[in-house]
Short mmCIF file of C-alpha atoms and ligand atoms in Angstrom, two decimals:
data_model
loop_
_atom_site.label_atom_id
_atom_site.label_comp_id
_atom_site.label_asym_id
_atom_site.label_seq_id
_atom_site.Cartn_x
_atom_site.Cartn_y
_atom_site.Cartn_z
CA MET A 1 117.51 95.01 73.51
CA SER A 2 116.65 95.16 77.16
CA LYS A 3 117.32 98.74 78.50
CA LYS A 4 117.55 99.86 82.21
CA SER A 5 114.52 101.83 83.01
CA ILE A 6 113.45 104.43 86.23
CA LYS A 7 112.13 101.11 87.97
CA ASP A 8 115.59 99.83 88.24
CA ILE A 9 117.25 102.74 89.76
CA ASP A 10 117.52 104.56 93.14
CA LEU A 11 115.75 108.10 92.83
CA LYS A 12 115.84 109.39 96.15
CA SER A 13 116.86 112.81 96.64
CA LYS A 14 118.45 112.36 93.07
CA ARG A 15 118.37 115.26 90.81
CA VAL A 16 116.72 113.63 87.69
CA LEU A 17 116.89 115.32 84.20
CA ILE A 18 114.07 113.93 82.19
CA ARG A 19 114.10 114.41 78.16
CA ALA A 20 110.49 114.36 77.90
CA ASP A 21 108.46 115.01 74.74
CA PHE A 22 106.40 118.20 75.21
CA ASN A 23 106.85 119.23 71.50
CA VAL A 24 102.82 120.20 71.94
CA PRO A 25 100.56 122.28 69.56
CA ILE A 26 100.43 125.84 70.95
CA ASP A 27 97.56 127.88 69.63
CA LYS A 28 98.74 130.90 67.94
CA GLU A 29 95.79 133.46 69.49
CA THR A 30 95.74 132.53 72.90
CA GLY A 31 99.09 131.28 73.47
CA GLU A 32 98.14 128.37 75.30
CA VAL A 33 98.84 124.53 74.84
CA SER A 34 96.12 123.22 72.60
CA ASP A 35 96.38 119.45 72.64
CA ASP A 36 97.89 118.36 76.27
CA THR A 37 98.14 114.64 75.11
CA ARG A 38 101.91 114.60 75.26
CA ILE A 39 101.95 116.46 78.29
CA ARG A 40 99.47 113.75 79.76
CA ALA A 41 101.58 110.74 78.45
CA ALA A 42 104.70 112.20 80.52
CA LEU A 43 103.09 111.95 83.71
CA PRO A 44 103.52 108.30 84.85
CA THR A 45 107.02 108.96 84.31
CA ILE A 46 106.97 111.98 85.98
CA ASN A 47 104.82 110.94 89.38
CA HIS A 48 107.16 107.66 89.82
CA ILE A 49 110.35 110.14 89.94
CA ILE A 50 108.35 112.13 92.51
CA ASP A 51 106.69 109.37 94.66
CA SER A 52 110.53 107.85 94.78
CA GLY A 53 111.54 111.06 96.04
CA GLY A 54 113.32 112.21 93.57
CA ARG A 55 113.78 115.90 92.25
CA VAL A 56 112.35 116.54 88.98
CA ILE A 57 113.69 118.72 86.20
CA LEU A 58 112.29 118.64 82.91
CA THR A 59 113.89 119.23 79.28
CA SER A 60 112.06 119.24 76.26
CA HIS A 61 112.06 120.59 72.58
CA LEU A 62 109.33 122.73 71.08
CA GLY A 63 108.62 123.29 67.47
CA ARG A 64 111.87 124.36 65.42
CA PRO A 65 113.28 127.10 66.26
CA LYS A 66 116.85 128.50 64.86
CA GLY A 67 119.01 127.73 67.69
CA GLU A 68 118.43 130.75 69.17
CA PRO A 69 115.43 132.01 72.11
CA ASP A 70 112.06 132.53 70.22
CA PRO A 71 108.88 133.06 72.20
CA LYS A 72 106.69 131.33 69.61
CA TYR A 73 108.22 128.03 71.11
CA SER A 74 108.98 128.85 74.70
CA LEU A 75 107.80 125.86 76.83
CA ARG A 76 106.35 128.25 79.43
CA PRO A 77 102.95 127.28 78.32
CA VAL A 78 103.84 123.82 79.22
CA ALA A 79 104.78 124.56 82.88
CA LYS A 80 100.88 126.10 83.16
CA VAL A 81 99.29 122.62 82.15
CA LEU A 82 101.92 120.35 84.03
CA GLU A 83 100.70 122.56 87.55
CA ASP A 84 97.10 121.75 86.38
CA LEU A 85 97.88 117.95 85.75
CA LEU A 86 100.20 117.40 88.68
CA GLY A 87 98.49 119.45 91.11
CA ARG A 88 101.78 121.04 92.50
CA ASN A 89 104.32 124.05 91.69
CA VAL A 90 106.11 123.58 88.23
CA ALA A 91 108.89 125.95 88.60
CA PHE A 92 109.85 127.41 85.29
CA VAL A 93 113.36 128.50 84.14
CA GLU A 94 114.12 130.73 81.44
CA ASP A 95 117.12 129.21 79.93
CA CYS A 96 118.10 125.50 80.02
CA VAL A 97 121.25 125.77 81.21
CA GLY A 98 123.59 128.61 83.15
CA GLU A 99 123.55 130.49 86.35
CA GLY A 100 119.39 130.62 86.49
CA ALA A 101 118.73 126.90 85.97
CA ARG A 102 121.58 126.20 88.26
CA ARG A 103 120.39 128.34 91.41
CA VAL A 104 116.83 127.24 90.80
CA ILE A 105 118.25 123.52 91.05
CA GLU A 106 120.34 123.75 94.03
CA ALA A 107 117.37 125.23 95.96
CA MET A 108 114.98 122.03 95.02
CA GLN A 109 113.91 119.71 97.69
CA ASP A 110 112.64 116.37 97.35
CA GLY A 111 109.54 115.99 94.84
CA ASP A 112 110.02 119.57 93.38
CA VAL A 113 109.44 119.79 89.91
CA VAL A 114 111.53 122.20 87.34
CA LEU A 115 110.67 122.53 83.93
CA LEU A 116 113.55 124.52 81.69
CA GLU A 117 113.26 125.98 78.90
CA ASN A 118 113.26 124.53 75.04
CA VAL A 119 116.62 123.01 74.57
CA ARG A 120 116.68 124.28 70.98
CA PHE A 121 116.95 127.88 71.89
CA HIS A 122 120.41 126.51 71.42
CA ALA A 123 122.23 125.65 68.50
CA GLU A 124 124.55 123.47 70.07
CA GLU A 125 121.37 120.84 71.07
CA THR A 126 120.85 119.40 67.82
CA LYS A 127 124.33 119.53 66.90
CA ASN A 128 124.85 117.19 70.06
CA ASP A 129 127.53 119.80 71.20
CA ARG A 130 129.80 118.00 73.66
CA GLY A 131 130.39 121.14 76.02
CA PHE A 132 126.25 121.76 75.66
CA ALA A 133 125.94 118.45 76.66
CA LYS A 134 128.10 118.23 79.74
CA GLU A 135 126.67 121.71 80.93
CA LEU A 136 123.04 120.19 80.74
CA ALA A 137 124.71 117.17 82.54
CA SER A 138 126.23 118.99 85.69
CA LEU A 139 122.48 120.16 86.65
CA ALA A 140 121.80 116.34 87.63
CA ASP A 141 122.83 113.11 88.93
CA ILE A 142 120.60 110.87 86.58
CA HIS A 143 119.03 110.92 83.26
CA VAL A 144 115.96 109.91 81.91
CA ASN A 145 115.09 109.56 78.22
CA ASP A 146 111.14 109.26 77.87
CA ALA A 147 111.41 110.84 74.16
CA PHE A 148 111.04 108.13 71.58
CA GLY A 149 110.03 110.95 68.94
CA THR A 150 113.48 112.06 68.78
CA ALA A 151 115.46 108.72 69.66
CA HIS A 152 116.50 108.67 65.71
CA ARG A 153 118.21 111.73 66.74
CA ALA A 154 121.80 112.15 68.23
CA HIS A 155 121.05 115.27 70.08
CA ALA A 156 122.41 116.93 73.30
CA SER A 157 119.40 116.77 75.48
CA ASN A 158 118.83 112.89 74.70
CA VAL A 159 122.22 111.21 73.81
CA GLY A 160 125.15 113.95 74.02
CA VAL A 161 124.19 113.73 78.14
CA ALA A 162 124.71 109.98 78.45
CA GLU A 163 128.13 110.46 77.94
CA PHE A 164 128.30 112.50 81.56
CA LEU A 165 125.42 111.13 83.33
CA PRO A 166 123.68 107.38 83.38
CA SER A 167 120.84 107.24 80.95
CA VAL A 168 117.81 105.15 81.64
CA ALA A 169 114.32 104.93 79.79
CA GLY A 170 111.25 106.32 81.22
CA PHE A 171 107.97 104.59 81.09
CA LEU A 172 107.18 105.68 77.27
CA MET A 173 110.54 104.71 75.85
CA GLU A 174 110.48 101.44 78.00
CA LYS A 175 107.08 100.76 75.95
CA GLU A 176 108.11 101.62 72.63
CA ILE A 177 111.77 100.04 73.13
CA LYS A 178 109.44 96.51 74.33
CA MET A 179 106.58 96.74 71.75
CA LEU A 180 108.61 97.92 68.49
CA GLY A 181 111.69 95.89 69.65
CA LYS A 182 109.66 92.60 70.14
CA ALA A 183 107.98 93.03 66.55
CA VAL A 184 111.09 93.73 65.04
CA HIS A 185 113.84 91.53 66.69
CA ASP A 186 111.44 88.36 68.45
CA PRO A 187 107.93 88.33 67.12
CA GLU A 188 105.53 85.86 67.44
CA HIS A 189 103.86 84.11 64.24
CA PRO A 190 101.37 84.36 62.39
CA TYR A 191 103.37 87.68 62.08
CA VAL A 192 101.14 90.21 59.43
CA VAL A 193 102.61 93.35 58.47
CA ILE A 194 100.00 95.75 56.63
CA LEU A 195 101.70 98.56 54.73
CA GLY A 196 99.87 101.73 53.16
CA GLY A 197 100.81 105.21 52.93
CA ALA A 198 101.63 107.48 50.10
CA LYS A 199 104.98 106.27 48.72
CA VAL A 200 106.95 103.10 48.45
CA SER A 201 110.42 105.10 48.49
CA ASP A 202 109.20 105.92 52.13
CA LYS A 203 108.95 102.38 53.35
CA ILE A 204 111.69 100.19 51.57
CA GLY A 205 113.34 100.10 54.82
CA VAL A 206 110.51 98.67 56.58
CA ILE A 207 109.96 96.55 53.44
CA THR A 208 113.02 94.82 53.28
CA ASN A 209 113.66 94.63 57.14
CA LEU A 210 110.49 92.99 57.66
CA LEU A 211 110.36 90.50 54.40
CA GLU A 212 113.43 88.51 56.89
CA LYS A 213 110.38 88.26 59.98
CA ALA A 214 106.80 88.49 58.50
CA ASP A 215 104.72 85.85 57.34
CA LYS A 216 102.53 87.84 55.31
CA ILE A 217 103.01 91.19 54.01
CA LEU A 218 99.29 93.35 53.01
CA ILE A 219 99.87 96.37 51.03
CA GLY A 220 97.51 98.79 50.54
CA GLY A 221 97.60 102.87 50.30
CA ALA A 222 99.10 104.39 47.27
CA MET A 223 102.10 102.65 47.54
CA MET A 224 99.97 99.61 45.70
CA PHE A 225 100.05 101.23 42.40
CA THR A 226 103.58 100.83 41.78
CA PHE A 227 103.51 97.54 42.72
CA LEU A 228 100.36 96.62 40.33
CA LYS A 229 102.45 98.99 37.77
CA ALA A 230 105.22 96.51 38.13
CA LEU A 231 102.45 93.80 36.93
CA GLY A 232 101.76 95.44 34.07
CA LYS A 233 98.09 96.51 35.56
CA PRO A 234 96.60 99.64 34.29
CA ILE A 235 96.41 102.19 36.97
CA GLY A 236 95.13 105.54 35.29
CA ASP A 237 96.42 108.38 36.91
CA SER A 238 97.06 106.61 40.15
CA LEU A 239 100.08 107.73 42.29
CA ALA A 240 103.17 105.63 41.24
CA GLU A 241 106.77 105.58 41.49
CA ASP A 242 108.24 104.88 38.10
CA ASP A 243 111.67 105.13 39.73
CA LYS A 244 110.88 102.15 41.86
CA ILE A 245 108.69 99.83 39.51
CA GLU A 246 112.43 97.78 39.50
CA LEU A 247 112.55 97.68 43.12
CA SER A 248 108.83 96.62 43.36
CA LYS A 249 110.02 93.68 40.95
CA GLU A 250 112.58 92.72 43.33
CA ILE A 251 110.34 93.06 46.47
CA MET A 252 107.86 90.79 45.02
CA ALA A 253 110.67 88.37 44.06
CA GLU A 254 112.40 88.13 47.43
CA ALA A 255 108.81 87.67 49.15
CA GLU A 256 109.00 84.23 47.03
CA LYS A 257 112.10 83.51 47.53
CA LYS A 258 111.69 83.77 51.39
CA SER A 259 108.12 82.29 50.88
CA VAL A 260 106.71 85.51 52.46
CA GLU A 261 103.32 86.27 51.10
CA LEU A 262 102.83 89.45 49.78
CA VAL A 263 99.34 90.40 49.19
CA LEU A 264 98.18 92.95 46.95
CA PRO A 265 94.97 94.72 46.61
CA VAL A 266 92.22 92.91 43.72
CA ASP A 267 89.91 96.26 43.52
CA THR A 268 90.18 99.98 44.40
CA ILE A 269 87.91 102.82 44.72
CA ILE A 270 88.61 105.21 41.96
CA ALA A 271 87.57 109.01 41.35
CA LYS A 272 88.85 111.62 39.19
CA GLU A 273 90.09 114.18 41.71
CA ILE A 274 91.02 113.92 45.58
CA ALA A 275 87.66 115.69 47.09
CA SER A 276 84.94 114.77 48.99
CA GLY A 277 81.29 114.17 47.39
CA VAL A 278 82.81 113.47 43.97
CA GLU A 279 81.56 110.51 41.54
CA LYS A 280 83.56 107.41 42.72
CA LYS A 281 83.52 103.60 41.22
CA THR A 282 85.09 100.57 42.21
CA VAL A 283 87.07 98.96 39.86
CA SER A 284 88.77 95.13 40.14
CA VAL A 285 92.57 95.32 39.74
CA ASP A 286 92.74 93.30 36.49
CA GLU A 287 90.10 95.40 34.74
CA GLY A 288 92.55 98.14 35.60
CA ILE A 289 91.64 102.20 36.51
CA PRO A 290 90.67 104.02 33.42
CA GLN A 291 92.84 106.85 32.09
CA GLY A 292 91.82 110.30 34.17
CA TRP A 293 90.88 108.27 37.41
CA LYS A 294 92.62 107.33 40.12
CA GLY A 295 92.45 104.75 43.05
CA LEU A 296 92.23 106.24 46.37
CA ASP A 297 91.07 103.82 48.32
CA ILE A 298 91.38 99.52 48.73
CA GLY A 299 88.09 97.85 47.84
CA PRO A 300 85.20 95.59 49.28
CA GLU A 301 86.84 92.60 47.89
CA THR A 302 90.48 93.56 49.08
CA LEU A 303 88.93 94.19 52.64
CA LYS A 304 87.48 90.81 52.44
CA LEU A 305 91.04 89.28 51.56
CA PHE A 306 93.12 91.37 54.28
CA VAL A 307 90.41 90.82 57.07
CA SER A 308 90.95 86.96 56.22
CA LYS A 309 94.70 86.99 56.11
CA LEU A 310 95.13 88.81 59.49
CA GLU A 311 92.90 86.04 61.17
CA GLY A 312 95.04 84.19 63.61
CA ALA A 313 97.89 86.58 63.68
CA ARG A 314 99.51 86.26 66.78
CA THR A 315 101.60 89.97 65.73
CA VAL A 316 100.31 92.68 63.73
CA VAL A 317 102.22 95.97 62.37
CA TRP A 318 100.55 98.47 60.69
CA ASN A 319 102.03 101.61 59.17
CA GLY A 320 100.75 104.00 56.60
CA PRO A 321 96.74 104.64 55.80
CA MET A 322 95.18 102.19 53.14
CA GLY A 323 93.49 105.67 51.35
CA VAL A 324 93.11 109.01 51.69
CA PHE A 325 91.78 108.72 54.96
CA GLU A 326 91.66 112.42 55.55
CA ILE A 327 88.56 112.63 53.15
CA ASP A 328 85.76 110.10 54.43
CA ASP A 329 84.75 109.10 51.16
CA PHE A 330 87.91 107.24 50.71
CA ALA A 331 88.50 106.45 54.79
CA VAL A 332 86.58 103.31 54.60
CA GLY A 333 89.12 100.90 53.70
CA THR A 334 91.42 102.47 56.67
CA LYS A 335 89.11 102.46 58.99
CA LYS A 336 87.81 98.76 58.33
CA ILE A 337 91.27 97.60 58.58
CA ALA A 338 91.74 99.67 61.69
CA GLN A 339 88.71 98.03 62.98
CA ALA A 340 89.53 94.36 62.06
CA ILE A 341 92.87 94.93 64.21
CA ALA A 342 91.00 95.97 67.18
CA ALA A 343 89.01 93.04 67.05
CA LEU A 344 91.85 90.81 66.87
CA LYS A 345 91.96 88.45 69.87
CA ASP A 346 95.39 87.37 71.45
CA SER A 347 97.30 89.39 69.16
CA THR A 348 100.00 92.01 69.75
CA THR A 349 98.80 94.81 67.63
CA ILE A 350 101.17 97.65 66.95
CA ILE A 351 100.48 101.19 65.15
CA GLY A 352 103.47 103.22 63.62
CA GLY A 353 103.43 106.29 61.41
CA GLY A 354 102.36 109.51 62.03
CA ASP A 355 99.47 109.37 59.88
CA SER A 356 98.36 105.80 60.61
CA VAL A 357 98.22 106.98 64.29
CA ALA A 358 96.31 110.42 63.19
CA ALA A 359 93.51 107.45 61.78
CA ILE A 360 93.52 104.85 64.49
CA ASN A 361 92.78 107.96 66.68
CA LYS A 362 90.14 109.73 64.44
CA PHE A 363 88.21 106.25 64.35
CA ASN A 364 88.75 106.10 68.20
CA LEU A 365 90.20 103.04 68.04
CA ALA A 366 93.79 103.52 69.84
CA ASP A 367 92.63 101.92 73.13
CA ARG A 368 91.64 98.76 71.56
CA VAL A 369 95.17 98.11 69.93
CA SER A 370 98.38 96.79 72.09
CA HIS A 371 100.46 99.67 71.43
CA VAL A 372 100.31 103.15 69.29
CA SER A 373 103.62 104.46 68.81
CA THR A 374 104.50 107.85 69.69
CA GLY A 375 107.40 108.59 66.93
CA GLY A 376 106.72 108.68 63.39
CA GLY A 377 110.28 108.66 62.09
CA ALA A 378 111.67 106.87 65.15
CA SER A 379 109.19 104.24 64.98
CA LEU A 380 109.88 103.86 61.42
CA GLU A 381 113.73 103.63 61.68
CA MET A 382 112.66 100.84 64.46
CA LEU A 383 110.66 98.95 62.19
CA GLU A 384 113.63 99.33 59.58
CA GLY A 385 115.93 97.07 62.16
CA LYS A 386 117.99 100.12 62.67
CA GLU A 387 119.63 100.89 65.92
CA LEU A 388 118.57 104.06 67.28
CA PRO A 389 121.11 106.65 69.29
CA GLY A 390 118.32 107.70 71.61
CA ILE A 391 118.06 104.01 72.59
CA ALA A 392 121.52 102.85 72.35
CA SER A 393 122.91 105.72 74.98
CA LEU A 394 120.50 104.08 77.62
CA ILE A 395 122.49 101.71 80.01
CA SER A 396 121.45 98.00 79.50
CA GLU A 397 120.02 95.93 81.93
CA GLU A 398 122.48 92.67 82.05
CA ALA A 399 125.63 94.38 82.70
CA GLY A 400 124.85 97.83 83.74
CA LYS A 401 126.87 99.15 80.83
CA LYS A 402 126.23 101.40 77.97
CA ASN A 403 125.97 100.66 74.04
CA ASP A 404 125.66 96.96 74.73
CA ASP A 405 122.89 94.98 73.78
P1 ADP B 1 102.40 107.49 58.17
O1 ADP B 1 102.48 108.62 58.67
O2 ADP B 1 101.52 106.57 58.75
O3 ADP B 1 103.65 106.68 57.73
P2 ADP B 1 102.53 107.85 55.25
O4 ADP B 1 103.04 109.46 55.48
O5 ADP B 1 103.44 107.10 54.36
O6 ADP B 1 101.84 107.42 56.32
O7 ADP B 1 101.31 108.25 54.21
C1 ADP B 1 100.26 108.77 54.61
C2 ADP B 1 99.29 109.39 53.53
O8 ADP B 1 99.32 108.82 52.33
C3 ADP B 1 97.85 110.11 53.79
O9 ADP B 1 98.37 111.74 53.68
C4 ADP B 1 97.04 109.62 52.54
O10 ADP B 1 96.55 110.51 52.47
C5 ADP B 1 98.12 108.97 51.75
N1 ADP B 1 97.49 107.90 50.73
C6 ADP B 1 97.41 106.67 50.92
N2 ADP B 1 96.80 106.57 49.76
C7 ADP B 1 96.51 106.93 48.94
C8 ADP B 1 96.30 107.02 47.76
N3 ADP B 1 95.51 105.80 46.65
N4 ADP B 1 96.47 108.15 47.18
C9 ADP B 1 97.11 109.20 47.40
N5 ADP B 1 97.37 109.40 48.18
C10 ADP B 1 97.15 108.32 49.35
MG1 MG B 2 103.02 110.68 57.19
#
């Protein structure tokens, strides 16, 4: 799993094509970047290349343009933010390939920074078109992939170019590979996995893969109700997937066989509708949820149970909120679990999944865990044990050859 990173190669006077993740929100009215988190996150990689005397050529996608230029999705506003953050000039080029880009890049000096326009302004990008990848690659000497969020997709700017250029990991990618890779392939035990979120069907791959590695799997979120229904508990109008009941039974049987402790909630917070300020009750799972009510969070006894299961864990992976955390009335379970994870000592704690990451940020606990994964779909696929194309295409550390773990 070890892949080469920018620390392992000579960057002096090299033209370095970085695939960054500048897929940032743009304010519709002002046309400016409204959250620069992802741009800041790219700074260590960019600064390392500048400090090493390399020439920085940045590429990214932004939004989902339809394979043609669309000013709504221009990366130009990112260039401005980058200039402020780096304290140096950033040349913006209106097309990521072609004569314009070539001319600007030919004139670059060591330490210069260029940002190329949205790679998805070309339909060839998402098709991983070989000719387009070759054209992009021809602008540089080295490729740095720092866009973990797109690592589960084989596109031209992250994977295609690696056929023509040596491709190494940037710092963000390196940390994702290290942290998620270890959790999937070589975790320290006891290993506790906490799963929640909306659907069992979204997480089947994660459950089945982690059943092979984890010591305990705690299940909250709406997902719990499919399992509880499979056990014959009344779940009222809670979200459940009837077509996944059999699968839930299989998962429970499999856990038993593998001696993995699969822990389900013992109580739940219920309400008649998903809204703030509505009447709430706590019911035990055995007592069950009456018709007309739905379970929207885990209850206080479940919290105690889950927190006790986390004690002494050396590895914790958390994916999926425990309840409808977007509404404060149903955010207690998610918040308390986040706090319990943050309070663990001597434990590698990893948070993955778009909404789980939003939750940990909402509770200001992101800097109290070992790793907050930046890729929603990509982190899920990692946890499913899949090999991601955007990682497979990186040069391996051992042999210096490609596609070799
Ligand atoms: P992630 O993005 O972290 O992988 P998911 O997308 O699987 O998480 O699930 C997040 C969603 O699950 C949230 O929008 C949350 O409101 C919803 N959710 C969690 N618990 C429940 C519940 N008991 N009933 C309905 N929705 C729930
Ligand atoms: Mg989600």
